[in-house]
Amino acid sequence: MIQNLIYKFFSTDMGIDLGTANTLVYVKGKGIVLNEPSVVAVIKGTNKVLNNGNAVGIEAKKMLGLTPPNIEAIRPLKDGVIADFDTSRALISYFIRKVHSNRVRGLYRPQVVIAVPSGINEVEKRAVVNSAERAGARKVFLIEEPKAAGIGAGLPVEEARGSMVVDIGGGTTEVAVLSLAGIVSAESVGIAGDEMDEAIIKFMRDAHNLQIGFRTAEQIKMKIGSAWPLEKEMTLDVRGYDLTESLPRKVTIHSENVREALSVPVNSIINTIRRVLEATPPELSGDLVDSGMTLAGGGALLRGLNKAIAESTRLPVRTADDPLTCVARGTGITLENPFLMAVLEEGVGHDG
Ligand SMILES: Nc1ncnc2c1ncn2[C@@H]1O[C@H](COP(=O)(O)OP(=O)(O)OP(=O)(O)O)[C@@H](O)[C@H]1O
Ligand SMILES: [Mg+2]
């Protein structure tokens, strides 16, 4: 009884959105307490994380600018799945420890809800669960990312009608139709924000002979990128490395051309949405005629993406409030809702 009270008081039950680009942690009763890039700095060619396992997240990103050649910054969750087990473990463990250390350590082992891509396999699931257990979690529950996104966006996912969510992250786009707190039809593709950056890099090389890095490409996307004609088209000066002259150079680019370059990944995303709509049973797709779909994830912030999708599907499209935090907020709402917790799969992370 007393113990229960203590447990409650020191509760660090948490929800984690383990994203390719960003990891967010939601603590029950407190909200989002951590939001850092999913980056780990290691000694090149090894899995040894610098600073005794503490060169993770913002710290790792800070080191990026100053890294000597023997240091490497890794994104262990490339394409939304665990590409590198050891560094993923370092990442999960660091974030749980960081949140946990504010509390009385060791007294309470938290329950953790972790959002994972819907297409993840058993081995990958086990790796995620295992990492969280080693970091001190008592029970680990997995929730499919699009479901968490739908819950975070305030969709009535528990009801007996169809709700559609499109979560466009860094590595993956997840499209799902949800009903009765479960996924009815879904598809996950490895085309999202990163592919948009790559399309811009290719465009700069092909059209302007300019080599740019991922950071610059992402800046271009955020500043003037779009998926639908803008009320006022824009230009941007971009600095890069001229491939013919082998010198640094500056060029001015136009939003129309960037949109053209982005149309390739954008169309892939739209085609995925159409496939999921086709695979949805008619009773539920009927619901979507009125409720349409909700966009979440950082990619949802691309200008005019909602218009492009609405035009192609002829369905209402809404962008969630604060799309970058939908999945994390969804894990938090789940932690606080016994019905939603009851339908989650408890992860088994022990080896064998
Ligand atoms: N204003 C913006 N316009 C376009 N794209 C944006 C904008 N802001 C962020 N993004 C993109 O959103 C992506 C990150 O989104 P998010 O944090 O939802 O991904 P993630 O959850 O880490 O990845 P995933 O869900 O694939 O594992 C990045 O590709 C980033 O460039
Ligand atoms: Mg995500």
Short mmCIF file of C-alpha atoms and ligand atoms in Angstrom, two decimals:
data_model
loop_
_atom_site.label_atom_id
_atom_site.label_comp_id
_atom_site.label_asym_id
_atom_site.label_seq_id
_atom_site.Cartn_x
_atom_site.Cartn_y
_atom_site.Cartn_z
CA MET A 1 0.00 0.00 0.00
CA ILE A 2 2.65 2.48 1.13
CA GLN A 3 4.85 1.02 -1.52
CA ASN A 4 2.17 1.69 -4.10
CA LEU A 5 2.06 5.30 -3.01
CA ILE A 6 5.80 5.63 -3.28
CA TYR A 7 5.69 4.03 -6.68
CA LYS A 8 3.03 6.45 -7.76
CA PHE A 9 4.91 9.41 -6.42
CA PHE A 10 8.12 8.48 -8.13
CA SER A 11 6.43 7.21 -11.24
CA THR A 12 8.63 7.65 -14.24
CA ASP A 13 6.44 5.69 -16.59
CA MET A 14 7.33 7.03 -19.97
CA GLY A 15 6.51 6.96 -23.64
CA ILE A 16 9.23 7.08 -26.26
CA ASP A 17 9.05 8.04 -29.92
CA LEU A 18 12.17 6.44 -31.26
CA GLY A 19 12.37 8.29 -34.55
CA THR A 20 14.95 8.15 -37.31
CA ALA A 21 15.56 11.87 -37.04
CA ASN A 22 14.41 12.76 -33.51
CA THR A 23 13.75 10.92 -30.27
CA LEU A 24 11.13 12.28 -27.89
CA VAL A 25 10.37 11.14 -24.36
CA TYR A 26 7.04 11.75 -22.66
CA VAL A 27 6.84 11.31 -18.89
CA LYS A 28 3.47 10.43 -17.40
CA GLY A 29 1.97 13.44 -15.69
CA LYS A 30 4.62 15.81 -17.04
CA GLY A 31 4.45 15.76 -20.83
CA ILE A 32 7.39 15.83 -23.24
CA VAL A 33 10.60 16.18 -21.24
CA LEU A 34 13.17 15.35 -23.90
CA ASN A 35 13.40 16.02 -27.62
CA GLU A 36 16.80 15.36 -29.16
CA PRO A 37 18.27 14.23 -32.47
CA SER A 38 18.67 10.45 -32.82
CA VAL A 39 22.43 10.75 -33.23
CA VAL A 40 25.27 8.89 -31.52
CA ALA A 41 28.96 9.87 -31.80
CA VAL A 42 31.33 6.92 -31.96
CA ILE A 43 34.98 6.24 -32.65
CA LYS A 44 35.12 5.62 -36.36
CA GLY A 45 34.79 1.99 -37.42
CA THR A 46 33.72 0.90 -33.92
CA ASN A 47 30.56 0.95 -31.85
CA LYS A 48 32.29 2.71 -28.97
CA VAL A 49 30.23 5.72 -27.95
CA LEU A 50 32.35 8.70 -26.92
CA ASN A 51 32.33 10.27 -23.46
CA ASN A 52 31.52 6.98 -21.72
CA GLY A 53 28.32 6.48 -23.66
CA ASN A 54 27.18 10.09 -23.22
CA ALA A 55 27.87 11.47 -26.70
CA VAL A 56 24.24 11.07 -27.70
CA GLY A 57 21.52 13.39 -28.95
CA ILE A 58 22.24 17.11 -28.69
CA GLU A 59 25.73 16.37 -27.33
CA ALA A 60 26.50 14.19 -30.35
CA LYS A 61 25.13 16.77 -32.75
CA LYS A 62 27.24 19.50 -31.09
CA MET A 63 30.33 17.39 -31.67
CA LEU A 64 29.49 17.12 -35.34
CA GLY A 65 31.02 20.45 -36.26
CA LEU A 66 34.19 19.80 -34.29
CA THR A 67 34.80 16.16 -35.07
CA PRO A 68 38.32 15.08 -35.88
CA PRO A 69 38.50 12.48 -38.64
CA ASN A 70 38.48 9.53 -36.23
CA ILE A 71 35.01 10.37 -34.92
CA GLU A 72 31.79 9.52 -36.65
CA ALA A 73 28.22 10.61 -35.97
CA ILE A 74 25.76 7.76 -36.56
CA ARG A 75 22.00 7.73 -36.92
CA PRO A 76 21.37 4.19 -35.70
CA LEU A 77 17.73 4.10 -36.78
CA LYS A 78 18.15 4.68 -40.46
CA ASP A 79 14.94 4.12 -42.46
CA GLY A 80 12.90 3.75 -39.31
CA VAL A 81 14.34 0.41 -38.29
CA ILE A 82 17.28 -0.53 -36.15
CA ALA A 83 20.21 -0.47 -38.53
CA ASP A 84 22.82 -0.75 -35.81
CA PHE A 85 21.99 -2.68 -32.64
CA ASP A 86 24.80 -1.50 -30.38
CA THR A 87 24.42 2.18 -31.08
CA SER A 88 20.62 1.91 -30.90
CA ARG A 89 21.00 0.41 -27.48
CA ALA A 90 23.32 3.26 -26.47
CA LEU A 91 20.74 5.76 -27.71
CA ILE A 92 17.76 4.22 -25.89
CA SER A 93 19.73 3.65 -22.74
CA TYR A 94 21.10 7.20 -22.67
CA PHE A 95 17.69 8.81 -23.06
CA ILE A 96 16.04 6.63 -20.41
CA ARG A 97 18.91 7.29 -17.99
CA LYS A 98 18.77 11.01 -18.66
CA VAL A 99 15.07 11.23 -17.86
CA HIS A 100 15.34 8.80 -15.00
CA SER A 101 18.29 10.45 -13.25
CA ASN A 102 16.11 13.38 -12.23
CA ARG A 103 14.27 10.97 -9.97
CA VAL A 104 15.24 8.64 -7.22
CA ARG A 105 17.16 6.11 -9.19
CA GLY A 106 16.71 2.42 -8.56
CA LEU A 107 13.60 2.82 -6.45
CA TYR A 108 11.18 2.46 -9.26
CA ARG A 109 11.58 0.68 -12.52
CA PRO A 110 9.32 2.37 -15.03
CA GLN A 111 6.84 1.01 -17.51
CA VAL A 112 7.76 2.18 -20.95
CA VAL A 113 5.65 2.49 -24.09
CA ILE A 114 7.79 2.68 -27.21
CA ALA A 115 6.48 3.62 -30.64
CA VAL A 116 7.94 1.47 -33.41
CA PRO A 117 7.29 1.41 -37.16
CA SER A 118 4.38 -0.87 -38.07
CA GLY A 119 6.57 -2.87 -40.46
CA ILE A 120 9.19 -3.83 -37.86
CA ASN A 121 10.05 -7.57 -37.57
CA GLU A 122 10.35 -9.76 -34.46
CA VAL A 123 14.13 -9.47 -34.23
CA GLU A 124 13.95 -5.70 -34.39
CA LYS A 125 11.15 -5.61 -31.81
CA ARG A 126 13.21 -7.72 -29.48
CA ALA A 127 16.20 -5.43 -29.89
CA VAL A 128 14.14 -2.40 -28.92
CA VAL A 129 12.57 -4.14 -25.92
CA ASN A 130 15.89 -5.56 -24.82
CA SER A 131 17.57 -2.15 -24.91
CA ALA A 132 14.82 -0.61 -22.82
CA GLU A 133 14.95 -3.45 -20.28
CA ARG A 134 18.69 -3.12 -19.91
CA ALA A 135 18.21 0.59 -19.35
CA GLY A 136 15.97 -0.18 -16.37
CA ALA A 137 12.47 -0.51 -17.76
CA ARG A 138 10.29 -2.96 -15.84
CA LYS A 139 7.73 -3.59 -18.54
CA VAL A 140 8.03 -2.56 -22.14
CA PHE A 141 5.03 -2.15 -24.41
CA LEU A 142 5.26 -1.54 -28.12
CA ILE A 143 2.80 0.59 -30.04
CA GLU A 144 2.72 1.00 -33.80
CA GLU A 145 3.86 4.51 -34.76
CA PRO A 146 0.84 5.39 -36.90
CA LYS A 147 -1.49 4.37 -34.11
CA ALA A 148 0.42 6.53 -31.62
CA ALA A 149 0.36 9.37 -34.17
CA GLY A 150 -3.42 9.01 -34.55
CA ILE A 151 -3.93 9.06 -30.79
CA GLY A 152 -1.61 12.06 -30.43
CA ALA A 153 -3.46 13.89 -33.19
CA GLY A 154 -6.72 13.41 -31.28
CA LEU A 155 -8.36 10.98 -33.71
CA PRO A 156 -11.15 8.79 -32.29
CA VAL A 157 -9.11 5.61 -32.82
CA GLU A 158 -11.04 3.66 -30.18
CA GLU A 159 -14.34 4.06 -31.99
CA ALA A 160 -15.89 1.59 -34.41
CA ARG A 161 -15.24 3.76 -37.43
CA GLY A 162 -12.31 4.41 -39.70
CA SER A 163 -9.71 7.10 -38.95
CA MET A 164 -6.80 7.63 -41.28
CA VAL A 165 -3.36 8.91 -40.36
CA VAL A 166 -0.28 9.62 -42.48
CA ASP A 167 2.94 9.99 -40.47
CA ILE A 168 5.75 11.41 -42.59
CA GLY A 169 8.96 11.23 -40.58
CA GLY A 170 12.63 11.38 -41.54
CA GLY A 171 13.11 7.77 -42.61
CA THR A 172 9.63 6.36 -43.11
CA THR A 173 6.14 7.32 -44.10
CA GLU A 174 3.50 5.29 -42.35
CA VAL A 175 -0.04 5.29 -43.64
CA ALA A 176 -2.75 3.58 -41.60
CA VAL A 177 -6.49 3.27 -41.24
CA LEU A 178 -7.39 2.73 -37.59
CA SER A 179 -10.55 1.44 -35.95
CA LEU A 180 -11.35 -0.02 -32.50
CA ALA A 181 -7.84 0.86 -31.29
CA GLY A 182 -6.25 -1.32 -33.95
CA ILE A 183 -4.79 -1.05 -37.45
CA VAL A 184 -7.18 -2.11 -40.21
CA SER A 185 -4.91 -1.47 -43.18
CA ALA A 186 -1.47 0.06 -43.29
CA GLU A 187 1.65 0.48 -45.34
CA SER A 188 5.08 1.72 -44.41
CA VAL A 189 7.56 3.00 -47.01
CA GLY A 190 11.12 4.23 -46.72
CA ILE A 191 10.30 7.50 -48.44
CA ALA A 192 9.96 10.54 -46.19
CA GLY A 193 11.96 13.63 -45.18
CA ASP A 194 15.39 12.15 -45.86
CA GLU A 195 14.39 11.25 -49.42
CA MET A 196 13.20 14.81 -49.95
CA ASP A 197 16.65 16.05 -48.87
CA GLU A 198 18.28 13.59 -51.24
CA ALA A 199 16.05 14.77 -54.10
CA ILE A 200 17.23 18.34 -53.43
CA ILE A 201 20.90 17.29 -53.36
CA LYS A 202 20.42 15.56 -56.71
CA PHE A 203 18.64 18.60 -58.14
CA MET A 204 21.47 20.93 -57.06
CA ARG A 205 24.02 18.63 -58.65
CA ASP A 206 22.11 18.04 -61.90
CA ALA A 207 20.74 21.55 -62.47
CA HIS A 208 23.43 23.72 -60.90
CA ASN A 209 26.53 21.54 -60.75
CA LEU A 210 26.67 22.34 -57.06
CA GLN A 211 27.54 19.84 -54.37
CA ILE A 212 25.65 20.48 -51.10
CA GLY A 213 25.36 18.50 -47.87
CA PHE A 214 22.31 17.10 -46.09
CA ARG A 215 22.07 19.99 -43.67
CA THR A 216 21.90 22.52 -46.52
CA ALA A 217 19.38 20.38 -48.40
CA GLU A 218 17.15 20.21 -45.34
CA GLN A 219 17.39 24.00 -44.94
CA ILE A 220 16.31 24.48 -48.57
CA LYS A 221 13.37 22.12 -48.04
CA MET A 222 12.21 23.95 -44.93
CA LYS A 223 12.74 27.45 -46.31
CA ILE A 224 11.31 27.18 -49.82
CA GLY A 225 10.22 23.55 -50.35
CA SER A 226 6.64 22.84 -51.38
CA ALA A 227 4.30 20.26 -52.89
CA TRP A 228 1.75 22.67 -54.35
CA PRO A 229 2.07 26.07 -56.11
CA LEU A 230 2.73 28.83 -53.59
CA GLU A 231 0.75 32.04 -53.40
CA LYS A 232 4.06 33.78 -53.73
CA GLU A 233 6.92 31.75 -55.19
CA MET A 234 10.31 32.22 -53.49
CA THR A 235 14.03 32.24 -54.22
CA LEU A 236 16.99 31.33 -52.04
CA ASP A 237 20.74 31.83 -52.24
CA VAL A 238 22.55 28.56 -51.73
CA ARG A 239 26.26 28.07 -51.10
CA GLY A 240 27.98 24.90 -52.15
CA TYR A 241 30.90 23.44 -53.98
CA ASP A 242 31.05 23.87 -57.74
CA LEU A 243 31.83 20.52 -59.28
CA THR A 244 33.26 21.87 -62.55
CA GLU A 245 35.39 24.65 -61.17
CA SER A 246 36.26 22.84 -57.94
CA LEU A 247 35.55 26.02 -55.99
CA PRO A 248 32.96 27.23 -53.49
CA ARG A 249 30.15 29.13 -55.20
CA LYS A 250 26.73 30.65 -54.60
CA VAL A 251 23.64 30.16 -56.77
CA THR A 252 20.07 31.44 -56.56
CA ILE A 253 17.38 28.79 -56.76
CA HIS A 254 13.60 29.04 -57.27
CA SER A 255 10.83 27.37 -55.29
CA GLU A 256 9.16 26.11 -58.51
CA ASN A 257 12.25 24.06 -59.34
CA VAL A 258 12.61 22.73 -55.84
CA ARG A 259 8.96 21.64 -55.99
CA GLU A 260 9.67 19.85 -59.24
CA ALA A 261 12.55 18.00 -57.58
CA LEU A 262 10.40 17.13 -54.56
CA SER A 263 7.58 15.81 -56.73
CA VAL A 264 9.29 12.41 -56.98
CA PRO A 265 9.23 11.57 -53.24
CA VAL A 266 5.92 13.42 -52.82
CA ASN A 267 4.28 11.28 -55.51
CA SER A 268 5.60 8.11 -53.89
CA ILE A 269 3.96 9.18 -50.64
CA ILE A 270 0.69 9.92 -52.43
CA ASN A 271 0.77 6.54 -54.19
CA THR A 272 1.24 4.81 -50.84
CA ILE A 273 -1.81 6.63 -49.47
CA ARG A 274 -3.83 5.53 -52.48
CA ARG A 275 -2.79 1.90 -52.04
CA VAL A 276 -3.87 1.92 -48.40
CA LEU A 277 -7.21 3.45 -49.40
CA GLU A 278 -7.68 0.67 -51.95
CA ALA A 279 -6.93 -1.97 -49.32
CA THR A 280 -9.40 -0.55 -46.81
CA PRO A 281 -12.73 -2.40 -46.42
CA PRO A 282 -15.61 -0.39 -47.94
CA GLU A 283 -17.50 0.12 -44.65
CA LEU A 284 -14.49 1.91 -43.21
CA SER A 285 -13.41 3.76 -46.33
CA GLY A 286 -16.95 5.16 -46.38
CA ASP A 287 -16.19 6.86 -43.04
CA LEU A 288 -13.16 8.48 -44.62
CA VAL A 289 -15.25 10.38 -47.15
CA ASP A 290 -16.19 12.75 -44.33
CA SER A 291 -13.34 12.42 -41.85
CA GLY A 292 -10.57 12.25 -44.45
CA MET A 293 -7.03 11.88 -43.16
CA THR A 294 -4.69 13.61 -40.74
CA LEU A 295 -1.03 14.30 -41.49
CA ALA A 296 1.60 13.97 -38.74
CA GLY A 297 5.41 13.87 -38.53
CA GLY A 298 7.85 16.58 -39.57
CA GLY A 299 7.21 15.92 -43.27
CA ALA A 300 3.64 17.10 -42.79
CA LEU A 301 5.11 20.61 -42.50
CA LEU A 302 6.12 20.67 -46.16
CA ARG A 303 4.17 23.55 -47.69
CA GLY A 304 1.10 22.52 -49.69
CA LEU A 305 1.52 18.80 -49.03
CA ASN A 306 -2.01 18.67 -47.62
CA LYS A 307 -3.34 20.30 -50.79
CA ALA A 308 -1.46 17.93 -53.07
CA ILE A 309 -2.79 14.90 -51.20
CA ALA A 310 -6.34 16.28 -51.06
CA GLU A 311 -6.26 16.96 -54.79
CA SER A 312 -5.09 13.46 -55.61
CA THR A 313 -7.37 11.53 -53.23
CA ARG A 314 -10.37 13.88 -53.28
CA LEU A 315 -10.62 13.48 -49.51
CA PRO A 316 -10.36 16.11 -46.77
CA VAL A 317 -6.77 16.40 -45.49
CA ARG A 318 -5.87 18.07 -42.21
CA THR A 319 -2.45 18.65 -40.71
CA ALA A 320 -2.22 17.71 -37.03
CA ASP A 321 -1.37 20.38 -34.46
CA ASP A 322 2.35 20.23 -33.71
CA PRO A 323 2.93 17.28 -36.06
CA LEU A 324 6.50 16.66 -34.80
CA THR A 325 5.27 15.66 -31.34
CA CYS A 326 2.15 13.62 -32.27
CA VAL A 327 3.71 10.19 -31.80
CA ALA A 328 5.27 11.09 -28.43
CA ARG A 329 2.04 12.65 -27.19
CA GLY A 330 0.21 9.54 -28.41
CA THR A 331 2.45 7.28 -26.31
CA GLY A 332 1.77 9.54 -23.31
CA ILE A 333 -2.00 9.53 -23.77
CA THR A 334 -1.81 5.74 -24.06
CA LEU A 335 0.13 5.45 -20.76
CA GLU A 336 -2.64 7.37 -19.07
CA ASN A 337 -5.51 5.41 -20.62
CA PRO A 338 -6.13 1.90 -19.20
CA PHE A 339 -8.22 0.85 -22.19
CA LEU A 340 -5.49 1.76 -24.65
CA MET A 341 -2.85 0.10 -22.45
CA ALA A 342 -4.89 -3.10 -22.25
CA VAL A 343 -4.74 -3.68 -26.01
CA LEU A 344 -0.98 -3.14 -26.30
CA GLU A 345 1.44 -5.94 -26.92
CA GLU A 346 3.90 -6.46 -24.09
CA GLY A 347 7.36 -6.86 -25.55
CA VAL A 348 9.55 -9.84 -24.81
CA GLY A 349 13.16 -8.82 -24.89
CA HIS A 350 15.02 -11.62 -23.16
CA ASP A 351 17.41 -13.42 -25.42
CA GLY A 352 15.93 -16.76 -26.44
N1 LIG B 1 9.14 22.77 -41.91
C1 LIG B 1 9.44 21.58 -42.44
N2 LIG B 1 9.21 21.34 -43.74
C2 LIG B 1 9.52 20.15 -44.29
N3 LIG B 1 10.07 19.13 -43.61
C3 LIG B 1 10.33 19.32 -42.30
C4 LIG B 1 10.03 20.54 -41.64
N4 LIG B 1 10.40 20.43 -40.34
C5 LIG B 1 10.91 19.18 -40.19
N5 LIG B 1 10.88 18.51 -41.37
C6 LIG B 1 11.38 17.16 -41.64
O1 LIG B 1 10.75 16.23 -40.81
C7 LIG B 1 11.61 15.09 -40.66
C8 LIG B 1 11.67 14.70 -39.21
O2 LIG B 1 10.37 14.42 -38.78
P1 LIG B 1 10.08 13.50 -37.50
O3 LIG B 1 10.78 14.05 -36.32
O4 LIG B 1 8.61 13.31 -37.44
O5 LIG B 1 10.82 12.16 -37.96
P2 LIG B 1 11.17 10.90 -37.08
O6 LIG B 1 9.98 10.54 -36.25
O7 LIG B 1 12.43 11.11 -36.36
O8 LIG B 1 11.41 9.80 -38.21
P3 LIG B 1 10.67 8.41 -38.47
O9 LIG B 1 9.25 8.57 -38.02
O10 LIG B 1 10.80 8.18 -39.94
O11 LIG B 1 11.43 7.40 -37.70
C9 LIG B 1 12.97 15.50 -41.18
O12 LIG B 1 13.18 14.92 -42.45
C10 LIG B 1 12.85 17.02 -41.30
O13 LIG B 1 13.66 17.53 -42.33
MG MG B 2 8.34 9.36 -36.41
#
